[in-house]
Every structure is written in C-alpha cells, then in structure tokens.
Coordinates of C-alpha atoms and ligand atoms in Angstrom, one line a residue:
M1 CA 18.9 196.5 159.8
Q2 CA 18.4 197.1 163.7
T3 CA 15.8 194.2 164.5
K4 CA 13.8 194.4 167.3
E5 CA 15.6 191.7 168.5
R6 CA 19.1 193.2 169.2
G7 CA 19.8 193.6 173.0
Q8 CA 21.6 196.5 174.8
W9 CA 23.2 195.9 178.5
G10 CA 20.6 197.1 181.3
S11 CA 23.5 198.4 183.5
R12 CA 27.4 199.0 182.9
I13 CA 27.9 197.1 185.8
G14 CA 26.1 193.8 183.9
F15 CA 28.1 194.9 181.2
I16 CA 31.4 194.4 183.3
L17 CA 30.9 191.3 184.7
A18 CA 29.6 189.5 181.9
A19 CA 32.6 190.9 180.0
A20 CA 34.7 189.9 183.1
G21 CA 32.9 186.2 182.4
S22 CA 33.6 186.3 179.0
A23 CA 37.4 187.1 179.9
I24 CA 37.3 184.6 183.0
G25 CA 37.2 181.4 181.9
L26 CA 38.9 178.2 180.9
G27 CA 42.0 180.5 180.1
A28 CA 42.4 182.0 183.6
I29 CA 41.9 179.0 185.8
W30 CA 43.0 176.4 183.8
K31 CA 45.6 177.0 181.3
F32 CA 47.2 179.9 183.3
P33 CA 48.4 177.8 186.1
Y34 CA 50.2 174.9 184.3
M35 CA 51.7 177.6 181.8
A36 CA 52.9 179.2 184.6
G37 CA 54.0 175.8 186.0
V38 CA 55.8 174.9 183.0
N39 CA 57.5 178.8 182.1
G40 CA 59.2 179.6 185.2
G41 CA 56.5 180.8 188.0
G42 CA 56.8 184.3 188.6
A43 CA 58.8 185.1 185.3
F44 CA 55.7 184.3 183.4
L45 CA 53.7 186.0 185.7
L46 CA 55.5 188.5 184.8
I47 CA 55.8 189.0 180.8
Y48 CA 51.6 188.0 181.1
L49 CA 51.2 190.8 183.6
A50 CA 53.3 193.1 181.5
A51 CA 51.3 192.4 177.9
V52 CA 47.8 192.6 179.5
L53 CA 48.3 196.0 181.2
G54 CA 50.7 197.5 178.4
I55 CA 48.8 196.3 175.7
G56 CA 46.0 193.8 176.1
M57 CA 43.2 197.0 177.6
S58 CA 44.6 199.2 174.2
M59 CA 43.3 195.9 172.2
M60 CA 40.2 195.4 174.1
L61 CA 39.1 198.7 173.6
A62 CA 39.6 198.9 170.1
E63 CA 37.1 196.0 169.7
L64 CA 34.8 197.2 171.8
A65 CA 35.4 200.6 170.4
M66 CA 34.4 198.9 166.9
G67 CA 30.9 197.2 168.2
R68 CA 29.6 199.7 169.9
S69 CA 30.2 202.6 167.4
V70 CA 28.3 200.6 165.0
Q71 CA 25.6 199.2 167.3
R72 CA 26.2 196.0 165.3
D73 CA 27.4 192.9 164.5
A74 CA 31.4 192.2 163.6
I75 CA 30.7 191.5 159.9
A76 CA 28.9 195.1 159.6
A77 CA 31.3 196.1 162.0
F78 CA 34.9 195.5 159.9
T79 CA 32.1 196.9 156.2
T80 CA 31.0 199.9 157.9
L81 CA 34.2 200.9 159.3
G82 CA 36.9 199.8 156.9
G83 CA 34.6 199.3 153.9
R84 CA 34.6 196.4 151.9
R85 CA 37.9 195.0 151.7
W86 CA 37.8 194.9 155.6
A87 CA 34.8 192.4 155.9
F88 CA 37.1 189.2 155.3
F89 CA 37.9 190.1 159.0
G90 CA 34.3 189.9 160.2
W91 CA 34.0 186.6 158.8
F92 CA 37.3 185.6 159.9
S93 CA 36.5 186.6 163.5
L94 CA 33.2 184.2 163.8
L95 CA 35.0 181.2 161.5
A96 CA 37.7 181.1 164.5
A97 CA 34.8 182.2 167.3
F98 CA 32.7 178.9 165.7
I99 CA 36.5 176.4 165.6
L100 CA 37.0 178.0 169.2
L101 CA 33.2 177.3 170.5
S102 CA 33.2 173.3 169.2
F103 CA 36.6 172.5 171.1
Y104 CA 36.0 175.1 174.3
C105 CA 32.3 173.0 174.9
V106 CA 34.7 169.6 174.6
V107 CA 36.6 171.1 177.8
G108 CA 33.8 172.7 179.0
G109 CA 32.2 168.8 178.9
W110 CA 34.9 167.6 181.1
T111 CA 34.6 170.1 183.6
V112 CA 30.3 168.6 184.0
G113 CA 31.7 165.2 184.5
Y114 CA 34.3 166.1 186.4
L115 CA 32.0 168.1 188.8
L116 CA 29.6 165.0 188.6
K117 CA 32.4 162.8 190.0
A118 CA 33.0 164.6 192.8
L119 CA 29.4 165.3 193.6
S120 CA 29.1 161.5 193.8
G121 CA 32.8 161.1 195.9
S122 CA 34.0 159.1 192.9
L123 CA 36.3 161.8 191.8
L124 CA 38.5 160.7 194.7
D125 CA 39.0 156.8 194.8
P126 CA 42.4 156.6 192.5
V127 CA 45.2 155.9 195.1
D128 CA 48.1 157.2 193.1
A129 CA 49.1 160.3 190.9
V130 CA 49.4 157.6 188.4
D131 CA 45.6 156.5 188.9
F132 CA 44.4 159.7 188.8
A133 CA 46.2 160.5 185.8
K134 CA 44.4 157.0 184.5
Q135 CA 41.2 158.2 185.7
F136 CA 41.5 161.3 183.6
E137 CA 43.0 159.6 180.3
S138 CA 40.0 156.6 180.5
F139 CA 37.4 159.6 181.6
I140 CA 38.3 162.0 178.2
G141 CA 39.0 159.1 176.4
D142 CA 35.6 158.0 176.6
D143 CA 33.8 158.3 173.6
S144 CA 31.0 158.1 174.5
L145 CA 30.5 160.0 177.5
S146 CA 32.9 162.7 176.3
L147 CA 29.7 163.8 173.8
V148 CA 27.2 163.5 176.4
F149 CA 29.5 165.6 178.9
F150 CA 30.1 168.0 175.4
A151 CA 26.4 168.3 174.6
L152 CA 25.6 169.2 178.0
F153 CA 27.9 171.8 178.1
M154 CA 26.5 173.4 175.1
L155 CA 22.7 172.8 175.9
M156 CA 23.7 175.3 179.6
T157 CA 25.6 177.5 176.9
V158 CA 22.6 177.9 174.2
G159 CA 20.3 178.1 177.6
I160 CA 21.1 181.3 178.8
I161 CA 21.7 182.9 175.5
L162 CA 17.9 181.8 174.7
G163 CA 17.5 185.1 177.2
G164 CA 18.7 187.4 175.2
V165 CA 21.5 190.0 176.2
Q166 CA 19.7 191.6 179.3
K167 CA 17.7 188.8 180.4
G168 CA 20.2 185.6 179.7
I169 CA 24.2 186.6 180.0
E170 CA 23.7 189.9 181.9
R171 CA 21.3 188.0 184.7
V172 CA 22.8 184.9 184.6
S173 CA 26.6 186.9 185.0
K174 CA 25.5 189.0 188.0
V175 CA 24.6 185.8 190.2
L176 CA 27.6 183.7 188.5
M177 CA 30.5 185.8 188.5
P178 CA 30.3 186.9 192.3
L179 CA 30.0 182.9 193.8
L180 CA 33.0 182.3 191.6
F181 CA 35.0 185.0 193.4
L182 CA 33.2 183.7 196.8
L183 CA 34.2 180.5 195.6
M184 CA 37.6 181.4 194.6
L185 CA 38.3 183.0 197.8
I186 CA 37.1 179.4 200.0
M187 CA 40.1 178.0 197.9
I188 CA 42.7 180.1 198.2
G189 CA 41.7 180.4 202.0
R190 CA 42.6 176.4 202.4
S191 CA 45.5 176.4 199.9
V192 CA 47.6 178.7 201.3
T193 CA 46.6 178.0 204.5
L194 CA 48.2 174.7 204.1
P195 CA 51.6 173.5 205.7
G196 CA 54.4 174.3 203.2
A197 CA 52.0 175.7 201.1
M198 CA 54.7 179.0 201.1
E199 CA 56.5 177.1 198.4
G200 CA 54.0 177.6 195.7
V201 CA 53.9 181.2 196.8
R202 CA 57.4 181.6 196.6
F203 CA 57.3 180.2 193.0
L204 CA 54.9 182.5 191.7
L205 CA 56.3 185.3 193.7
V206 CA 59.8 184.5 193.1
P207 CA 60.7 184.8 189.1
D208 CA 63.0 182.3 187.6
F209 CA 64.8 184.1 184.4
D210 CA 66.2 180.9 183.3
K211 CA 63.1 180.0 182.0
L212 CA 63.0 183.0 179.7
H213 CA 63.5 181.7 176.3
P214 CA 61.7 183.4 173.5
R215 CA 59.1 181.6 173.3
V216 CA 58.4 181.9 176.4
F217 CA 57.2 185.9 175.5
I218 CA 55.5 184.8 172.3
D219 CA 53.5 182.2 174.4
A220 CA 52.3 184.8 177.2
L221 CA 51.6 187.2 174.7
G222 CA 49.0 185.1 172.8
F223 CA 48.0 183.8 176.1
A224 CA 47.3 187.3 176.6
C225 CA 45.2 187.9 173.9
F226 CA 43.1 184.7 174.0
S227 CA 42.5 185.5 177.7
L228 CA 41.0 189.1 177.2
S229 CA 38.4 187.2 174.5
L230 CA 40.2 188.8 172.2
G231 CA 40.1 188.0 168.1
F232 CA 36.7 185.7 168.3
G233 CA 34.4 189.1 167.7
A234 CA 33.5 188.0 171.4
M235 CA 34.4 191.9 173.2
L236 CA 33.0 193.1 169.8
T237 CA 29.8 192.0 170.2
Y238 CA 29.7 192.7 174.0
G239 CA 30.7 196.1 173.3
S240 CA 27.8 197.0 170.7
Y241 CA 25.5 196.2 173.4
M242 CA 26.7 198.7 175.3
S243 CA 25.2 202.3 176.2
K244 CA 26.5 205.1 174.0
S245 CA 26.7 207.3 177.4
E246 CA 29.0 205.2 179.6
S247 CA 33.2 205.8 179.6
M248 CA 34.0 202.9 177.9
A249 CA 37.8 203.4 179.2
R250 CA 36.6 202.8 182.5
S251 CA 34.5 199.9 181.9
A252 CA 36.9 198.3 180.2
L253 CA 39.3 198.9 182.7
W254 CA 37.3 197.4 185.2
V255 CA 37.2 194.9 183.4
V256 CA 41.0 193.9 182.9
T257 CA 41.3 194.5 186.5
L258 CA 38.9 191.8 187.2
Q259 CA 40.4 189.7 185.1
T260 CA 44.0 190.0 186.1
I261 CA 43.0 189.6 189.5
C262 CA 41.8 186.1 189.0
T263 CA 43.8 185.0 187.5
L264 CA 46.6 185.4 189.9
L265 CA 43.9 184.3 192.2
A266 CA 43.9 180.8 190.0
G267 CA 47.8 180.7 190.2
F268 CA 47.9 181.2 194.2
M269 CA 44.8 179.1 194.4
I270 CA 46.7 176.0 192.9
M271 CA 50.0 176.4 192.7
P272 CA 50.7 176.9 197.1
A273 CA 48.5 173.3 197.6
V274 CA 50.4 171.6 194.6
F275 CA 53.6 172.9 196.2
A276 CA 52.2 171.8 199.7
F277 CA 51.4 168.2 198.8
G278 CA 55.2 168.1 196.6
M279 CA 53.4 167.4 193.7
P280 CA 55.6 168.9 190.6
P281 CA 53.9 172.2 189.0
T282 CA 55.1 170.8 185.7
A283 CA 52.2 168.7 184.7
G284 CA 50.8 170.5 181.7
P285 CA 47.2 170.6 181.1
G286 CA 47.0 167.4 183.4
L287 CA 47.6 169.7 186.4
T288 CA 43.8 170.6 187.0
Y289 CA 42.7 167.6 186.1
I290 CA 45.6 165.2 187.5
T291 CA 47.4 166.7 189.7
L292 CA 44.8 168.8 191.6
P293 CA 42.5 165.6 192.7
A294 CA 45.6 164.3 193.9
V295 CA 46.2 167.3 196.1
F296 CA 42.4 166.8 196.9
K297 CA 42.7 163.4 198.0
A298 CA 45.7 164.7 200.7
M299 CA 43.7 167.2 202.4
P300 CA 41.4 167.6 205.3
G301 CA 37.9 167.4 203.8
G302 CA 39.4 166.9 200.2
I303 CA 35.9 166.3 198.5
F304 CA 34.2 170.0 199.5
F305 CA 36.8 171.4 197.5
A306 CA 36.9 169.6 194.7
A307 CA 33.5 170.4 194.1
A308 CA 33.9 173.7 195.0
F309 CA 37.0 173.6 192.5
F310 CA 34.7 171.8 189.5
A311 CA 31.7 174.1 190.2
L312 CA 34.2 177.4 189.9
L313 CA 35.8 175.9 186.6
L314 CA 32.3 175.0 185.2
I315 CA 31.2 178.6 186.1
A316 CA 34.6 180.4 184.5
A317 CA 33.9 178.3 181.7
L318 CA 29.9 178.6 180.7
T319 CA 30.3 182.2 181.4
S320 CA 33.1 182.3 178.4
S321 CA 31.3 179.9 176.0
V322 CA 28.4 182.2 176.3
S323 CA 30.8 185.1 174.8
I324 CA 32.3 182.9 171.8
I325 CA 28.4 181.7 171.0
E326 CA 27.4 184.9 171.0
P327 CA 29.0 186.8 168.1
I328 CA 27.7 184.4 166.0
V329 CA 24.2 184.0 166.7
S330 CA 24.1 188.6 167.2
C331 CA 25.9 188.0 163.5
L332 CA 22.6 185.7 162.5
I333 CA 20.4 188.1 164.0
D334 CA 21.5 191.2 162.5
Q335 CA 22.1 190.6 159.3
W336 CA 19.8 188.4 158.0
G337 CA 17.4 188.8 161.0
F338 CA 17.1 184.8 162.3
R339 CA 15.0 184.9 165.8
R340 CA 16.9 184.9 168.5
N341 CA 16.2 180.9 169.2
K342 CA 16.5 180.0 166.1
A343 CA 20.2 181.4 165.6
S344 CA 21.0 179.8 169.1
L345 CA 20.0 176.1 168.1
L346 CA 21.5 176.6 164.9
V347 CA 24.9 177.6 165.5
A348 CA 24.5 175.1 168.4
G349 CA 24.1 172.1 166.7
A350 CA 26.6 172.5 163.7
S351 CA 29.0 173.6 166.7
F352 CA 27.9 170.0 168.3
I353 CA 28.6 168.5 165.0
A354 CA 32.0 169.9 164.1
G355 CA 33.2 169.8 167.2
I356 CA 32.4 165.6 167.2
P357 CA 36.3 165.3 166.1
A358 CA 37.3 167.1 168.7
A359 CA 35.8 165.4 171.6
W360 CA 37.1 162.1 170.1
S361 CA 40.7 163.0 169.6
F362 CA 41.8 161.6 173.5
G363 CA 39.9 158.1 172.2
G364 CA 41.8 154.8 170.8
G365 CA 39.6 154.9 167.8
D366 CA 41.5 156.7 165.1
V367 CA 40.1 160.2 164.3
G368 CA 42.8 160.6 161.7
R369 CA 46.0 163.6 162.2
L370 CA 47.1 167.2 160.1
F371 CA 50.4 167.9 160.2
G372 CA 51.2 165.2 163.3
M373 CA 47.9 166.9 165.5
T374 CA 44.7 165.3 166.4
P375 CA 41.9 167.4 165.5
F376 CA 41.6 168.7 169.2
D377 CA 45.1 170.0 168.6
L378 CA 44.7 171.4 165.6
M379 CA 41.7 173.5 166.5
D380 CA 43.0 174.7 169.1
Y381 CA 46.6 175.5 167.3
V382 CA 45.0 177.6 164.6
T383 CA 42.3 179.4 166.4
S384 CA 45.2 181.1 169.2
N385 CA 48.1 181.0 167.0
V386 CA 46.9 182.0 163.3
M387 CA 43.2 183.4 163.5
L388 CA 43.2 185.2 166.9
P389 CA 46.7 187.1 165.9
V390 CA 44.9 188.0 162.4
N391 CA 41.7 189.0 163.9
V392 CA 43.6 190.9 166.8
L393 CA 45.7 192.6 163.7
A394 CA 43.1 193.9 161.8
A395 CA 40.8 195.4 164.2
C396 CA 44.0 197.4 165.9
L397 CA 44.7 198.8 162.4
V398 CA 41.3 199.4 161.5
M399 CA 41.0 201.5 165.1
G400 CA 44.7 202.8 164.8
W401 CA 44.6 203.9 161.0
V402 CA 41.5 203.6 159.4
A403 CA 38.8 204.9 161.2
P404 CA 41.0 206.8 164.1
N405 CA 38.5 209.9 164.9
V406 CA 35.7 207.0 165.7
F407 CA 37.9 205.3 167.8
R408 CA 38.6 208.6 169.2
R409 CA 34.8 209.5 169.8
E410 CA 34.2 206.3 171.6
L411 CA 37.2 207.2 174.1
F412 CA 35.7 210.2 174.7
L413 CA 32.2 210.2 174.5
R414 CA 31.2 210.9 177.7
L415 CA 34.0 213.3 178.4
E416 CA 32.1 215.2 175.4
E417 CA 29.1 215.0 176.6
N418 CA 30.3 216.2 179.8
A419 CA 32.0 219.0 178.3
G420 CA 29.4 219.8 175.6
R421 CA 31.9 219.7 173.2
F422 CA 35.4 217.5 172.4
Q423 CA 38.5 218.0 174.9
P424 CA 40.3 220.1 173.3
K425 CA 43.8 218.1 174.8
E426 CA 43.9 214.3 174.5
P427 CA 44.6 213.2 177.6
A428 CA 47.9 210.8 178.0
W429 CA 46.3 207.3 178.2
A430 CA 44.6 208.1 175.1
L431 CA 47.3 209.3 173.1
Y432 CA 49.0 205.7 174.5
I433 CA 45.8 203.8 173.2
G434 CA 46.3 205.4 170.4
F435 CA 49.9 204.8 169.8
C436 CA 49.6 201.3 170.9
C437 CA 47.1 200.6 168.2
K438 CA 48.7 202.0 165.7
F439 CA 52.1 200.5 166.3
L440 CA 52.9 198.8 169.2
A441 CA 50.3 195.8 169.0
P442 CA 50.6 195.6 165.2
A443 CA 54.3 194.9 165.6
V444 CA 54.1 192.6 168.8
I445 CA 51.6 190.5 166.9
I446 CA 52.6 190.4 163.8
A447 CA 56.2 189.0 166.0
I448 CA 53.9 186.2 167.4
L449 CA 52.3 185.5 164.1
V450 CA 55.6 184.8 162.4
A451 CA 56.8 182.7 165.5
S452 CA 53.9 180.7 165.0
L453 CA 53.5 180.1 161.4
M454 CA 57.7 179.2 161.5
Q455 CA 56.9 176.7 164.2
Ligands
LIG501 N1 38.8 184.2 176.9 C1 38.6 183.2 177.5 C2 39.4 182.3 178.3 O1 40.0 182.9 178.7 C3 38.3 182.7 176.0 C4 37.6 182.9 175.5 C5 38.6 183.6 174.2 C6 36.2 183.4 175.6 C7 37.7 183.9 172.9 C8 35.8 184.2 173.8 C9 36.4 184.4 173.1 O2 39.1 181.3 178.9

C-alpha cells in the first residue's frame, strides 16, 4: 500500500546528512575510541578501515538498493524481492531495531544527563580518577534518574520523527550534522595542542600488531557493520526514501566517507587528550564517561570543552536513534496504514517499557541475569552479535543471489537514464560490489556468527 504519509528526501544532501547522522553515533564516538584503546590502537584502526572500505560499502549498497527498488518498508522489501520465504528477515530486522532502540536510548539518556551536569558545572566536582568513576557508577545506578533521562532522550527522538522524513529527519540532520562536525573540530584543536598529545596520535597511527588475535578481527568486523547502521533496516528504510534519479553509489560513498572521517576524528579527539594527562587508554566503556571528564578537569577551560563534548555526543546519538525508530514506524505506516503520529508514539512507548530492565541494569536492585548477563548486556550482545549478522547476511544473499538484476539496475539507474540504455559493460567497481555481496561478505559474516555463537 503506497500511502500519502510515505515520505521522500527533499535533496541529495538531505539523504547524505541523514544517513551519515545514522551511521555516526555512539558507535563512532563512544565505542570506537575505547575499543581501539583496548585493542592496540592503530592495529584496530587498520582492520576497521579495511572492513568498512573493503566490504562495508558493498553491504550498505545492498541494503539501500533493497529499500529504493521497492520504495517500501523492510518487511515489504524482503517479501517483494525474495518471496515469502525471506519475509522472516524483514520481521527479524525490525525486531532487532526495536531491541536496539530500547537500550540505545538508555545510553542516549546518559549523554543528556552528562550534558546537563556539564552545563551546571557539577560534572567536574570529583577530585580524582576514582571519584570520577564513582560519579559515573552512581549516576547510571540511580534507577529513577536513569528512567527520567531515558524518557527524555526517547521523547527527543520521537519529536524529530513526528515531523516526517523531510520536515523532521532531513531538516534536523541538516542543522545538527554540520554542528557536530564543528564541535568535533574545536575539540580536536584543543586535544592535539595539549603538551604530550603526540603520544596519543602515535598510539593511533603506529599499529601494535602484538595485540592482533583473531578476536580483534571479528570485533572490528562486527563493529564496522554496526557503525554503518547495517542489519536493522535503517539503511534499507532511508534508501526507500531516496529518489530514483540519484546515483545511489555516489551518495553511499559520501556517507561512508563522512562516517570514516568522523570515526577517525573521534579517535584523534579523545586519545591525544587521554595520553596528554597520563591516563590509561584501556578504560573500556568508561573511557568517555570517566576518563574524559577527568581529562577535562585537568585542562584549562575544561568545563567549556566538557559541555561541547557531551553536546556532540548527544547530537551523534540522537541522529542515530532517529534512524533506529524510523524503520519500525515506516513499517507500521506502509503495512498497516497507521498515521505517523500514532505509529511513532506507539513504538516509542513500547520501546521505553522494553528498555526499563536495560536502564536498571546498573543499579543496586536485582533485575535478573540470563547467561550471566544483565538485561542491558544481553540486549547488546543479541542484537549486535547475532541478529545484526543474520540480517546483513540475508540482505547480501537477496541482492547477490536472489535479485541480482534488481541490484544491478539500482546501481546503474542513473547511468542507464543518461545513456538511455543499460551500460554495455559493468565498470570494475560494480563487479566488485556484486562479488562482495555474493561471496566475500557472506563468508565474512558467517565467520563472525560462528565466532559469536561459540563464545
Ligand atoms: N551506527 C550507529 C552508531 O554507530 C548505530 C546504529 C545501528 C544506528 C543500526 C542505526 C542502525 O551508533
């Protein structure tokens, strides 16, 4: 059913910024620096870059092409292109998005809280590293406060998508993404000019290959998919709002480039500052919430930079959470004729309820454990390590094997129109993308899956 509510991007740059906004999120700014910190800096960076440029781009094109060819939601895309047998993966993508939304917004809530703390000045009250760790633990462990910030972040997300594709997502991305880049540049300017910062730059540029065991490869590959927003129907849905008169490959190249630059910038924003103040780069998930505030405290004008940093983290998280909720909302609109308002509020409300155990995973109370994991860790593990690879694999197989002609047509659409006929010969890049979705990506993803399940 093509409804009147179905949106479309108003411009190419609108799509590029919205999709880059989806990709650049907590993954690039929170997760990448700490994963690089734990996994040997430059070595992790190299594998990550190889994964994104080598296969990530092709997988993204597969998802975008699925959406654009069908101009519908994820379930419709899988069903139309693959037949009933593949419909499961549409549902599975949306279920994954629903679970991801629930705990992504919990972390999004932390950024709201930390931004408010920075603005009020109290963020830098603790005196030493231990104190900063305590501040973070008591903040995320406060059950009622986490719910308040979680709800606030969810409301901000809904507030954006209520406006629709063009007047909501696109308009907000056009303002927030340039602001994000600006804030990052300011932060990098500060970080790399600190005395001793070059140690951190070296850490990222000179790979320490001793840290490279197979696990690091698997982690980097899985993270590359997550950071390109693959496997949750996000790129598929954003692709479905794309006009047929654009070169999909060119737009996707922009998105991947912006995402890669920002991920690198995040590393160069955080590591030099961490090294300049003699902090360990290996703090893990606490790096941005514990180590960085301690770093800000030690630098002149620290509170200003702290506020700028958490504002940029919030922007990054928000433009991503929007792309996690949108596939589900888009499905309710396309499949069942829901109004956008009703669909958005319904999904947000349900996801909030589902996310409560995740928000309470850090408090004193007992929210239960499964396989030794808190609800938060379990949701994270299942979505990133199991559901994501399964869905990405399905998209590659559909575009590589089941509907390769549709894929080719989507990749060439513009060339074809310009020339008035099919390209006589496929350019090398298109051959590579086809090969990648048929053989390379499936092989790599199966390896990730097997490794995750054996863990
Ligand atoms: N890419 C986003 C990030 O790095 C997360 C995301 C995953 C967003 C999947 C949408 C879909 O934070």
